[in-house]
Amino acid sequence: MRDQLSDAEWLIRESGFDPLRANTFETLLTVGNGHLGTRGTLEEGWVGERSGTFLSGVYDSHDATVIDLVNAPDWLPLVVFVDGVRLDVETCETVEHERALDIRQGVLWRRTIFRDRRGRRTRIESLRFASLADRRLCAVRLEVTPEDHSSTITVESGIAGRRRNLDRLPFYPEGTVFDPEVQWEKWAWSNHLRPVTVDAADDMLYLETRTIAGGVSLGYAASLDAGPEPLRRRLRLSAEHAEEQADFVVAAGETLRLDKLVTIVTSRNHPEPVQRRCLETLQGHRRTGLDAALSANRQVWESMWNDCDCQVVGDPVATQAVRFGVYQLLIAANGEDPTVNIGAKSLTGEGYRGHVFWDTEILMLPFFIYTQPDTARSLLRYRHHTLPGAREVARESGFRGARFPWESADSGREECPRYTTDGANRFWTRDEEVHVSADVAYGILTYVAATGDHDFLVDFGAEVLFETSRFWVSRVEHDPATDRYALKQVMGPDEFHSHVDNNAFTNRFAQWHLDQSVQLYEDLSAHHPQALRSIEAAIGLDGAEVRHWREVAERIILPIDPERELVEQFEGYFERKDVPITQWDANNMPRYPAGYHHFNCEDTMLLKQPDVVMLMYLLPDDFTAEVKRANFEFYEARTLHKSSLSPAIHAIMGIEVGDHDRALEYFYRSALVDLADNQGNTAYGIHIASAGGTWQTLVNGFGGLRLRHGRLTFDPWLPEQWEEIRFRLRWRGNSLSAAIRQRDATFCLHGPAAATEEVVVAGAPLTLTANEPATVSTAKGART
Ligand code: IFM
């Protein structure tokens, strides 16, 4: 099986089994397809494992303090016994252990050699994947080779339905460290699943569970097919577990091969009952076999990589890290299901309980917009789908229209907890981080600009933009003395500062959002009057209301003084204590100054993550180069990067303002956040926003891409040790490849023969004609 893997540059490897790093590798080696993600747990498990299969959109609130993305039944269990001795890392000695996630093909390969107490060596090899060709299908191929003995080999294959989500860690003295074997036992757990059916027929196991609060049925069917007929098959069925064992006599040096196929069907995606659909789908795949499924999966991966491969020539570490991020993004999203989105840890772990944040629109969506636009559309439709919940959020807090929640799950209602699990600190994000509604508007309009998909605006986008505009005009406060509108008691992206008034990011984004909505209303009224009438009728909108949006937009307070270079993050920010950062960690990232932590930086100028700097990235034409440089220098020196979203934005803006050394450090920090576990919490899931930010750093940072007045503009800069960066983009139905070198760059538009596209490179326009590569200088002012 090893020989089927791609070249080393495409492999994420684990060598040896280390209990201290095992949970991190479980996250890193996740396989998935957007419908589900399965952590890279060993098929036979181990005592300290934190296994998990997460099904997109399957949330449940039963028995938990906060709604969870359900840790769904586990389809992996596949255990080998040699004359009754279980092969696993506790029972046997692990002589060799190697795994490789092939991110080009979406498969996880493994080879382990176990020596049991009688000294017998048995080699296990496996290959697993979650199919992108049929998202309901998962598979493992297992090969067992008794190297120096002839024995009865028993293979046990199952579906484990007894699952629990982590709820919270009871209070232990600060700094308590548990042994990796027992660390998860310390937690309080939540149960979200009720057993429904367990069954077996025609050599297929079937287990169905249902989420307790939500009533979503989860059907799993599994088969285990071997080359030789087993001597004996035994079944073990219990309410929460379906399992079969098959015995084989295998001679020394011979290899026993088995294929486990599993189909997973839920009532979210298929009408009830799910059992028939699940079993029929499995039967179909059994007939064509695992090899056919593997090759169908490989083909989909190949075509996806065609659209989005990236390379940093001269820096294999960077190439691998960027591609790993792209792999993670590709397995996080399901473009076929517009009712789901991507949680902060995607489908790789329980961190943030699978909730969806602004991370999607601001950090991840650009990747999808520019490489997988259909998936971007689907992700944005989720916001339309959850609009009823967002309306409730606005209504409950006394406002009109719709406000997207800070943390969203399946309904669009607010799911952010009120307090930290120890009850000691209040999360104000749920009440005050209202910028998320404008972030969604930003995502929608960027998507439309890049794809030209105006139907999306008419069918979904306009309603979202209009309803959220209504929220802004009811949320602002009018000051009759100045006739200005203020946004009070908010929190910008920098979560160290709550209850602030007139946060520059929030106010400017709200203004921008209102301006765009007015513009859209006018465009629709000129070009799609019929469609506008039906939107107006559906949400009770008229021209007078839209005129009021314009008025509010014109008079909203902007703490941006054109006479001054520095933008004040919010009113009174400059009066807060300027606490210097004096210590950095091994990654050269700032440590909290002595005595400070996440919840007590309010009175200081310390930032958790970019706020003004983020605004300057997202609205690049609002600020001059000098203003951007001054603000970057000022705020960067005060930013602690306690969010994994932070380094990528600093990398991009560092490149723009010419702070290249820091920018490069930020790039690696973002790119390696999980591969190097540089935040120390990869075990809880991938930092998927960081993966999106890393892609943006390559394309928007080093490639210098900005969308300006409807055109792609590139202002590249490369570190001198890099020969070239390569990436591909989709742009208005065509695709565009870019190869950027130290002094010049080659762009090629791929599309129908006569197609042309004007881009701007280093300040000068360049007309691209389809399939004719154009090489130009990237030095500013080199071309007129
Ligand atoms: O959305 C982010 C936020 O900006 C910082 N804390 C983590 C959240 C989820 O990634």
Coordinates of N, CA and C in Angstrom, one line a residue, residues 337-471:
D337 N -24.1 21.0 0.4 CA -25.1 21.2 1.5 C -25.1 22.7 2.0
P338 N -26.1 23.4 1.5 CA -26.1 24.9 1.8 C -26.6 25.1 3.2
T339 N -26.8 24.1 4.0 CA -27.3 24.3 5.4 C -26.2 24.2 6.4
V340 N -25.0 24.0 5.9 CA -23.9 23.8 6.9 C -22.7 24.8 6.6
N341 N -21.9 24.9 7.6 CA -20.8 25.8 7.4 C -19.6 25.2 8.1
I342 N -18.5 25.9 8.4 CA -17.3 25.4 8.9 C -17.1 25.9 10.3
G343 N -17.0 25.0 11.3 CA -16.7 25.4 12.6 C -15.3 25.8 12.8
A344 N -15.0 26.4 14.0 CA -13.6 27.0 14.2 C -12.6 25.9 14.2
K345 N -13.0 24.6 14.4 CA -12.0 23.5 14.4 C -12.4 22.6 13.2
S346 N -13.2 23.1 12.3 CA -13.7 22.3 11.2 C -14.3 21.0 11.7
L347 N -14.0 19.8 11.0 CA -14.6 18.6 11.5 C -13.5 17.7 12.1
T348 N -12.5 18.4 12.8 CA -11.4 17.7 13.3 C -11.3 17.6 14.8
G349 N -12.2 18.2 15.5 CA -12.1 18.1 17.0 C -13.2 18.9 17.6
E350 N -13.3 18.8 18.9 CA -14.4 19.4 19.7 C -14.2 20.8 20.1
G351 N -13.0 21.4 19.8 CA -12.7 22.7 20.2 C -13.8 23.7 19.7
Y352 N -14.2 24.6 20.5 CA -15.2 25.6 20.2 C -16.5 24.9 19.9
R353 N -16.7 23.6 20.2 CA -17.9 22.9 20.1 C -18.5 22.9 18.7
G354 N -17.6 23.1 17.7 CA -18.0 23.0 16.3 C -18.7 24.3 15.9
H355 N -18.7 25.4 16.7 CA -19.4 26.6 16.3 C -18.7 27.4 15.2
V356 N -19.6 28.1 14.5 CA -19.2 28.8 13.3 C -19.0 30.3 13.7
F357 N -17.9 30.9 13.3 CA -17.6 32.3 13.7 C -17.4 33.1 12.4
W358 N -17.0 34.4 12.6 CA -16.7 35.2 11.5 C -15.4 34.7 10.8
D359 N -14.8 33.7 11.4 CA -13.6 33.1 10.8 C -13.9 32.6 9.3
T360 N -15.2 32.2 9.1 CA -15.5 31.7 7.8 C -15.4 32.8 6.8
E361 N -16.2 33.9 7.0 CA -16.2 34.9 5.9 C -14.9 35.7 5.8
I362 N -14.2 35.9 6.9 CA -13.0 36.8 6.8 C -11.8 36.0 6.5
L363 N -11.6 34.8 7.1 CA -10.4 34.1 7.0 C -10.4 33.0 5.9
M364 N -11.5 32.2 5.9 CA -11.6 31.1 5.0 C -12.2 31.3 3.7
L365 N -13.2 32.1 3.6 CA -14.0 32.3 2.4 C -13.2 32.7 1.2
P366 N -12.2 33.6 1.4 CA -11.4 34.0 0.2 C -10.8 32.8 -0.5
F367 N -10.4 31.8 0.2 CA -9.8 30.6 -0.4 C -10.9 30.0 -1.3
F368 N -12.1 29.8 -0.8 CA -13.1 29.1 -1.5 C -13.6 30.0 -2.7
I369 N -13.8 31.3 -2.4 CA -14.2 32.2 -3.5 C -13.3 32.1 -4.7
Y370 N -12.0 32.1 -4.5 CA -11.0 32.1 -5.5 C -10.5 30.8 -6.0
T371 N -11.0 29.7 -5.4 CA -10.6 28.4 -6.0 C -11.8 27.4 -6.1
Q372 N -12.8 27.5 -5.2 CA -13.9 26.6 -5.3 C -15.2 27.5 -5.1
P373 N -15.5 28.3 -6.1 CA -16.6 29.3 -5.9 C -18.0 28.6 -5.6
D374 N -18.2 27.4 -6.1 CA -19.5 26.8 -5.8 C -19.6 26.5 -4.3
T375 N -18.5 26.1 -3.7 CA -18.4 25.8 -2.3 C -18.6 27.2 -1.5
A376 N -18.0 28.2 -2.0 CA -18.2 29.5 -1.4 C -19.6 29.9 -1.4
R377 N -20.3 29.7 -2.5 CA -21.7 30.0 -2.6 C -22.5 29.2 -1.5
S378 N -22.2 28.0 -1.4 CA -22.9 27.1 -0.5 C -22.7 27.6 1.0
L379 N -21.4 28.0 1.3 CA -21.1 28.5 2.6 C -21.9 29.8 2.9
L380 N -22.1 30.6 1.9 CA -22.8 31.8 2.1 C -24.3 31.5 2.2
R381 N -24.8 30.5 1.5 CA -26.2 30.2 1.6 C -26.5 29.7 3.0
Y382 N -25.6 29.2 3.7 CA -25.8 28.9 5.2 C -26.3 30.1 5.9
R383 N -25.7 31.3 5.6 CA -26.1 32.5 6.4 C -27.5 32.8 6.0
H384 N -27.9 32.6 4.7 CA -29.3 32.8 4.4 C -30.2 31.8 5.1
H385 N -29.8 30.6 5.1 CA -30.5 29.5 5.7 C -30.8 29.8 7.2
T386 N -29.8 30.5 7.9 CA -29.9 30.7 9.3 C -30.4 32.1 9.6
L387 N -30.9 32.8 8.6 CA -31.4 34.1 8.8 C -32.6 34.2 9.8
P388 N -33.5 33.2 9.8 CA -34.5 33.3 10.9 C -33.9 33.3 12.3
G389 N -32.9 32.5 12.5 CA -32.2 32.5 13.8 C -31.6 33.9 14.1
A390 N -31.0 34.5 13.0 CA -30.4 35.8 13.2 C -31.4 36.9 13.5
R391 N -32.6 36.7 12.9 CA -33.7 37.6 13.2 C -34.0 37.6 14.7
E392 N -34.1 36.3 15.2 CA -34.4 36.2 16.6 C -33.3 36.8 17.5
V393 N -32.1 36.6 17.1 CA -31.0 37.2 17.9 C -31.2 38.8 18.0
A394 N -31.5 39.4 16.8 CA -31.8 40.8 16.8 C -33.0 41.2 17.7
R395 N -34.0 40.4 17.5 CA -35.3 40.7 18.3 C -35.0 40.6 19.8
E396 N -34.4 39.5 20.2 CA -34.2 39.2 21.6 C -33.3 40.3 22.3
S397 N -32.4 41.0 21.5 CA -31.7 42.0 22.1 C -32.3 43.4 21.8
G398 N -33.5 43.4 21.3 CA -34.3 44.6 21.2 C -34.1 45.4 20.0
F399 N -33.6 44.7 18.9 CA -33.3 45.4 17.7 C -34.1 44.9 16.5
R400 N -34.0 45.6 15.4 CA -34.8 45.1 14.2 C -33.9 44.3 13.3
G401 N -34.5 43.8 12.3 CA -33.8 43.1 11.3 C -33.1 41.8 11.8
A402 N -31.9 41.6 11.4 CA -31.2 40.3 11.7 C -29.8 40.6 12.1
R403 N -29.3 39.9 13.2 CA -27.9 40.0 13.6 C -27.4 38.6 13.7
F404 N -26.4 38.4 12.9 CA -25.8 37.0 13.0 C -25.1 36.8 14.3
P405 N -25.2 35.6 14.9 CA -24.7 35.4 16.2 C -23.2 35.4 16.2
W406 N -22.6 35.6 17.3 CA -21.1 35.5 17.4 C -20.7 34.0 17.1
E407 N -21.5 33.1 17.8 CA -21.2 31.7 17.6 C -22.5 31.0 17.1
S408 N -22.4 30.4 15.9 CA -23.6 29.9 15.3 C -23.4 28.4 15.1
A409 N -24.6 27.7 15.2 CA -24.5 26.2 15.0 C -25.5 25.9 13.9
D410 N -26.6 25.2 14.2 CA -27.5 24.8 13.1 C -28.7 25.7 12.9
S411 N -28.9 26.7 13.8 CA -30.1 27.5 13.7 C -29.9 29.0 13.4
G412 N -28.7 29.4 13.6 CA -28.4 30.9 13.5 C -28.7 31.6 14.8
R413 N -29.1 30.9 15.9 CA -29.3 31.6 17.1 C -27.9 31.7 17.8
E414 N -27.9 32.5 18.8 CA -26.6 32.7 19.5 C -26.2 31.5 20.4
E415 N -25.1 30.9 20.1 CA -24.7 29.7 20.9 C -23.4 30.0 21.7
C416 N -23.0 31.2 21.8 CA -21.8 31.5 22.6 C -22.1 31.4 24.0
P417 N -21.3 30.7 24.8 CA -21.7 30.6 26.3 C -21.6 32.0 26.9
R418 N -22.3 32.1 28.0 CA -22.2 33.4 28.7 C -21.0 33.5 29.6
Y419 N -20.6 32.4 30.1 CA -19.4 32.4 31.1 C -18.4 31.4 30.7
T420 N -17.2 31.6 31.2 CA -16.2 30.6 31.1 C -16.7 29.4 31.9
T421 N -16.1 28.2 31.7 CA -16.7 27.0 32.4 C -16.5 27.1 33.9
D422 N -15.5 27.8 34.4 CA -15.4 27.9 35.9 C -16.3 29.0 36.4
G423 N -17.1 29.7 35.5 CA -18.0 30.7 35.9 C -17.4 32.0 36.3
A424 N -16.0 32.1 36.2 CA -15.3 33.3 36.7 C -15.4 34.5 35.8
N425 N -15.5 34.2 34.5 CA -15.5 35.3 33.6 C -16.6 35.3 32.6
R426 N -17.1 36.5 32.2 CA -18.2 36.6 31.3 C -17.7 36.8 29.9
F427 N -18.3 36.1 28.9 CA -17.9 36.3 27.5 C -18.8 37.4 27.0
W428 N -18.2 38.5 26.7 CA -19.0 39.6 26.2 C -19.1 39.5 24.6
T429 N -18.3 38.6 24.1 CA -18.4 38.5 22.6 C -19.8 38.3 22.1
R430 N -20.6 37.5 22.8 CA -21.9 37.1 22.4 C -22.8 38.4 22.3
D431 N -22.6 39.3 23.2 CA -23.4 40.5 23.2 C -22.9 41.6 22.3
E432 N -21.6 41.6 22.2 CA -21.0 42.9 21.7 C -20.2 42.7 20.4
E433 N -19.8 41.5 20.0 CA -19.0 41.4 18.8 C -19.9 41.4 17.6
V434 N -20.6 42.5 17.4 CA -21.7 42.6 16.4 C -21.2 42.8 15.0
H435 N -19.9 43.0 14.9 CA -19.3 43.2 13.5 C -19.6 42.0 12.6
V436 N -19.9 40.9 13.2 CA -20.0 39.7 12.4 C -21.1 39.8 11.2
S437 N -22.1 40.7 11.5 CA -23.1 40.8 10.4 C -22.5 41.5 9.2
A438 N -21.7 42.5 9.5 CA -21.0 43.2 8.3 C -20.0 42.3 7.7
D439 N -19.4 41.4 8.5 CA -18.4 40.5 7.9 C -19.1 39.6 6.9
V440 N -20.3 39.2 7.3 CA -21.0 38.3 6.3 C -21.3 39.1 5.1
A441 N -21.8 40.3 5.2 CA -22.0 41.2 4.0 C -20.8 41.3 3.2
Y442 N -19.6 41.4 3.8 CA -18.4 41.6 3.1 C -18.1 40.3 2.3
G443 N -18.3 39.1 3.0 CA -18.1 37.8 2.3 C -19.0 37.7 1.1
I444 N -20.3 38.1 1.2 CA -21.2 38.0 0.1 C -20.8 38.8 -1.1
L445 N -20.4 40.1 -0.8 CA -20.1 41.0 -1.9 C -18.8 40.7 -2.5
T446 N -17.8 40.1 -1.8 CA -16.6 39.7 -2.4 C -16.8 38.5 -3.3
Y447 N -17.7 37.6 -2.8 CA -18.0 36.5 -3.7 C -18.6 36.9 -5.0
V448 N -19.6 37.8 -4.9 CA -20.3 38.3 -6.1 C -19.3 39.0 -7.1
A449 N -18.4 39.8 -6.5 CA -17.4 40.5 -7.3 C -16.5 39.6 -8.0
A450 N -16.1 38.5 -7.4 CA -15.1 37.6 -8.0 C -15.8 36.6 -8.9
T451 N -17.1 36.3 -8.7 CA -17.7 35.3 -9.6 C -18.6 35.9 -10.6
G452 N -19.1 37.1 -10.4 CA -20.1 37.7 -11.3 C -21.5 37.0 -11.1
D453 N -21.6 36.3 -10.0 CA -22.9 35.5 -9.7 C -24.0 36.5 -9.1
H454 N -24.6 37.3 -10.0 CA -25.6 38.2 -9.5 C -26.9 37.5 -9.1
D455 N -27.1 36.4 -9.7 CA -28.3 35.6 -9.2 C -28.3 35.3 -7.7
F456 N -27.0 35.1 -7.2 CA -26.9 34.8 -5.8 C -27.4 36.0 -5.0
L457 N -27.1 37.2 -5.5 CA -27.5 38.4 -4.8 C -29.0 38.5 -4.8
V458 N -29.6 38.3 -6.0 CA -31.1 38.4 -6.1 C -31.8 37.3 -5.2
D459 N -31.3 36.1 -5.3 CA -32.0 35.0 -4.6 C -31.7 35.0 -3.1
F460 N -30.5 35.3 -2.7 CA -30.2 35.2 -1.3 C -29.5 36.4 -0.6
G461 N -28.5 36.9 -1.4 CA -27.7 37.9 -0.8 C -28.4 39.2 -0.4
A462 N -29.3 39.7 -1.2 CA -29.9 41.0 -0.9 C -30.7 40.9 0.4
E463 N -31.4 39.8 0.5 CA -32.2 39.7 1.8 C -31.4 39.7 3.0
V464 N -30.2 39.0 2.9 CA -29.3 39.0 4.0 C -28.7 40.4 4.3
L465 N -28.3 41.1 3.2 CA -27.8 42.4 3.4 C -28.8 43.4 3.9
F466 N -30.0 43.3 3.4 CA -31.0 44.3 3.8 C -31.5 44.0 5.3
E467 N -31.7 42.8 5.6 CA -32.1 42.5 7.0 C -31.0 42.9 8.0
T468 N -29.8 42.7 7.7 CA -28.7 43.0 8.6 C -28.5 44.5 8.6
S469 N -28.8 45.2 7.5 CA -28.7 46.7 7.5 C -29.8 47.2 8.5
R470 N -30.9 46.6 8.5 CA -31.9 47.1 9.5 C -31.4 46.9 10.9
F471 N -30.7 45.9 11.2 CA -30.1 45.8 12.5 C -29.2 47.0 12.8

